[in-house]
mmCIF file of C-alpha atoms in Angstrom:
data_model
loop_
_atom_site.group_PDB
_atom_site.id
_atom_site.type_symbol
_atom_site.label_atom_id
_atom_site.label_comp_id
_atom_site.label_asym_id
_atom_site.label_seq_id
_atom_site.Cartn_x
_atom_site.Cartn_y
_atom_site.Cartn_z
ATOM 1 C CA UNK A 1418 -3.321 -51.330 2.696
ATOM 2 C CA UNK A 1419 -1.689 -54.676 3.419
ATOM 3 C CA UNK A 1420 -3.220 -57.378 5.547
ATOM 4 C CA UNK A 1421 -1.177 -58.964 8.392
ATOM 5 C CA UNK A 1422 -3.022 -61.772 10.224
ATOM 6 C CA UNK A 1423 -2.329 -61.807 13.974
ATOM 7 C CA UNK A 1424 -1.889 -65.597 14.128
ATOM 8 C CA UNK A 1425 1.268 -65.540 11.971
ATOM 9 C CA UNK A 1426 4.887 -64.585 12.575
ATOM 10 C CA UNK A 1427 6.866 -62.590 10.020
ATOM 11 C CA UNK A 1428 10.491 -62.349 8.888
ATOM 12 C CA UNK A 1429 12.100 -59.036 7.972
ATOM 13 C CA UNK A 1430 12.493 -60.486 4.454
ATOM 14 C CA UNK A 1431 8.648 -60.644 4.166
ATOM 15 C CA UNK A 1432 7.952 -64.337 4.642
ATOM 16 C CA UNK A 1433 5.211 -65.490 7.013
ATOM 17 C CA UNK A 1434 5.073 -68.682 9.039
ATOM 18 C CA UNK A 1435 2.241 -70.516 10.758
ATOM 19 C CA UNK A 1436 3.071 -73.361 13.151
ATOM 20 C CA UNK A 1437 0.586 -76.048 14.138
ATOM 21 C CA UNK A 1438 0.521 -78.040 17.387
ATOM 22 C CA UNK A 1439 2.692 -80.807 15.923
ATOM 23 C CA UNK A 1440 5.533 -78.521 14.881
ATOM 24 C CA UNK A 1441 4.549 -78.441 11.217
ATOM 25 C CA UNK A 1442 5.026 -74.985 9.730
ATOM 26 C CA UNK A 1443 3.417 -73.484 6.653
ATOM 27 C CA UNK A 1444 5.408 -70.723 4.931
ATOM 28 C CA UNK A 1445 4.506 -68.110 2.334
ATOM 29 C CA UNK A 1446 5.136 -64.494 1.441
ATOM 30 C CA UNK A 1447 3.221 -61.648 3.003
ATOM 31 C CA UNK A 1448 0.498 -59.563 1.430
ATOM 32 C CA UNK A 1449 2.941 -56.647 1.515
ATOM 33 C CA UNK A 1450 5.535 -58.689 -0.425
ATOM 34 C CA UNK A 1451 3.143 -59.912 -3.108
ATOM 35 C CA UNK A 1452 1.851 -56.365 -3.559
ATOM 36 C CA UNK A 1453 5.385 -55.002 -3.969
ATOM 37 C CA UNK A 1454 6.251 -57.743 -6.484
ATOM 38 C CA UNK A 1455 3.202 -57.210 -8.668
ATOM 39 C CA UNK A 1456 1.721 -59.970 -10.815
ATOM 40 C CA UNK A 1457 3.491 -63.237 -9.993
ATOM 41 C CA UNK A 1458 4.157 -65.346 -13.090
ATOM 42 C CA UNK A 1459 6.411 -68.190 -11.854
ATOM 43 C CA UNK A 1460 7.508 -69.783 -8.579
ATOM 44 C CA UNK A 1461 10.453 -72.136 -8.131
ATOM 45 C CA UNK A 1462 9.817 -74.198 -4.991
ATOM 46 C CA UNK A 1463 12.204 -76.303 -2.891
ATOM 47 C CA UNK A 1464 12.378 -80.088 -3.085
ATOM 48 C CA UNK A 1465 10.581 -82.115 -0.387
ATOM 49 C CA UNK A 1466 13.092 -83.854 1.870
ATOM 50 C CA UNK A 1467 15.519 -80.929 1.777
ATOM 51 C CA UNK A 1468 16.934 -79.847 5.132
ATOM 52 C CA UNK A 1469 17.015 -76.071 5.440
ATOM 53 C CA UNK A 1470 18.361 -73.611 7.987
ATOM 54 C CA UNK A 1471 16.843 -70.310 9.040
ATOM 55 C CA UNK A 1472 17.558 -67.530 6.533
ATOM 56 C CA UNK A 1473 18.563 -69.969 3.732
ATOM 57 C CA UNK A 1474 17.363 -69.137 0.223
ATOM 58 C CA UNK A 1475 14.734 -71.786 -0.516
ATOM 59 C CA UNK A 1476 12.594 -70.546 -3.397
ATOM 60 C CA UNK A 1477 12.333 -67.910 -6.115
ATOM 61 C CA UNK A 1478 9.257 -65.884 -6.991
ATOM 62 C CA UNK A 1479 9.215 -64.209 -10.394
ATOM 63 C CA UNK A 1480 6.835 -61.384 -11.196
ATOM 64 C CA UNK A 1481 6.363 -59.006 -14.076
ATOM 65 C CA UNK A 1482 8.619 -56.596 -12.148
ATOM 66 C CA UNK A 1483 11.439 -58.768 -10.771
ATOM 67 C CA UNK A 1484 12.645 -62.108 -9.465
ATOM 68 C CA UNK A 1485 12.964 -62.348 -5.691
ATOM 69 C CA UNK A 1486 14.626 -64.917 -3.491
ATOM 70 C CA UNK A 1487 12.519 -66.402 -0.711
ATOM 71 C CA UNK A 1488 14.229 -67.203 2.585
ATOM 72 C CA UNK A 1489 13.071 -69.675 5.183
ATOM 73 C CA UNK A 1490 12.168 -68.070 8.509
ATOM 74 C CA UNK A 1491 13.080 -71.183 10.550
ATOM 75 C CA UNK A 1492 15.093 -74.405 10.287
ATOM 76 C CA UNK A 1493 13.688 -77.806 9.435
ATOM 77 C CA UNK A 1494 12.901 -80.241 6.627
ATOM 78 C CA UNK A 1495 10.668 -79.519 3.637
ATOM 79 C CA UNK A 1496 7.695 -81.890 3.780
ATOM 80 C CA UNK A 1497 5.465 -80.597 1.004
ATOM 81 C CA UNK A 1498 5.300 -77.854 -1.597
ATOM 82 C CA UNK A 1499 2.188 -76.190 -2.985
ATOM 83 C CA UNK A 1500 2.015 -77.936 -6.369
ATOM 84 C CA UNK A 1501 -1.022 -75.855 -7.388
ATOM 85 C CA UNK A 1502 1.296 -72.849 -7.774
ATOM 86 C CA UNK A 1503 3.003 -74.470 -10.783
ATOM 87 C CA UNK A 1504 -0.148 -73.882 -12.839
ATOM 88 C CA UNK A 1505 -1.474 -70.847 -10.961
ATOM 89 C CA UNK A 1506 1.370 -68.797 -9.411
ATOM 90 C CA UNK A 1507 -0.935 -65.767 -9.335
ATOM 91 C CA UNK A 1508 -2.733 -67.462 -6.422
ATOM 92 C CA UNK A 1509 -0.081 -65.862 -4.192
ATOM 93 C CA UNK A 1510 -1.337 -62.433 -5.320
ATOM 94 C CA UNK A 1511 -4.969 -63.151 -4.514
ATOM 95 C CA UNK A 1512 -4.703 -65.264 -1.335
ATOM 96 C CA UNK A 1513 -1.154 -65.080 0.070
ATOM 97 C CA UNK A 1514 -2.168 -66.519 3.465
ATOM 98 C CA UNK A 1515 -4.489 -69.282 2.287
ATOM 99 C CA UNK A 1516 -4.117 -71.043 -1.063
ATOM 100 C CA UNK A 1517 -0.934 -69.073 -1.811
ATOM 101 C CA UNK A 1518 1.285 -70.802 0.751
ATOM 102 C CA UNK A 1519 4.635 -72.006 -0.661
ATOM 103 C CA UNK A 1520 5.759 -74.991 1.421
ATOM 104 C CA UNK A 1521 5.285 -76.945 4.629
ATOM 105 C CA UNK A 1522 8.136 -78.048 6.832
ATOM 106 C CA UNK A 1523 8.843 -80.051 9.977
ATOM 107 C CA UNK A 1524 10.569 -77.674 12.344
ATOM 108 C CA UNK A 1525 13.861 -78.585 13.963
ATOM 109 C CA UNK A 1526 14.387 -75.062 15.195
ATOM 110 C CA UNK A 1527 15.317 -73.664 18.524
ATOM 111 C CA UNK A 1528 12.905 -71.324 20.264
ATOM 112 C CA UNK A 1529 15.443 -68.548 19.583
ATOM 113 C CA UNK A 1530 14.606 -68.673 15.847
ATOM 114 C CA UNK A 1531 10.932 -68.081 16.606
ATOM 115 C CA UNK A 1532 11.831 -65.235 18.933
ATOM 116 C CA UNK A 1533 13.620 -63.461 16.045
ATOM 117 C CA UNK A 1534 10.375 -63.277 14.047
ATOM 118 C CA UNK A 1535 7.902 -60.400 14.330
ATOM 119 C CA UNK A 1536 4.281 -60.401 15.334
ATOM 120 C CA UNK A 1537 1.751 -58.645 13.085
ATOM 121 C CA UNK A 1538 2.109 -55.230 14.757
ATOM 122 C CA UNK A 1539 5.913 -55.244 14.614
ATOM 123 C CA UNK A 1540 5.832 -56.418 10.994
ATOM 124 C CA UNK A 1541 3.381 -53.685 10.054
ATOM 125 C CA UNK A 1542 5.748 -51.113 11.590
ATOM 126 C CA UNK A 1543 8.667 -52.720 9.714
ATOM 127 C CA UNK A 1544 6.803 -52.364 6.399
ATOM 128 C CA UNK A 1545 5.913 -48.750 7.172
ATOM 129 C CA UNK A 1546 9.596 -47.991 7.793
ATOM 130 C CA UNK A 1547 10.735 -49.360 4.428
#
């Protein structure tokens, strides 16, 4: 059974986002997504300084099963990427919400973008429906 922390918001494309008090967001893929992908073997991350818009393709996660595009749940600028994933992409499989985060960004988004994302209960229902 997948784990969906209540303090995160989720996109229908299986990314999660956590936003701190200064408008800095951390983004990764959900436990459900990493489980569906299987063993992750490579992650292509975005470049810091890149401006991105909600629903843009920003990264690629490759597993033993498939390669999957990762979409950004909100708009902003990439500040930092998780460099540790270059040597240990499987971290996303073991701790998708902690050490397995993909990138951090400074949000430039409207509140409407946040409103489009799901809370943990809605995301759980979404996963059950797939």
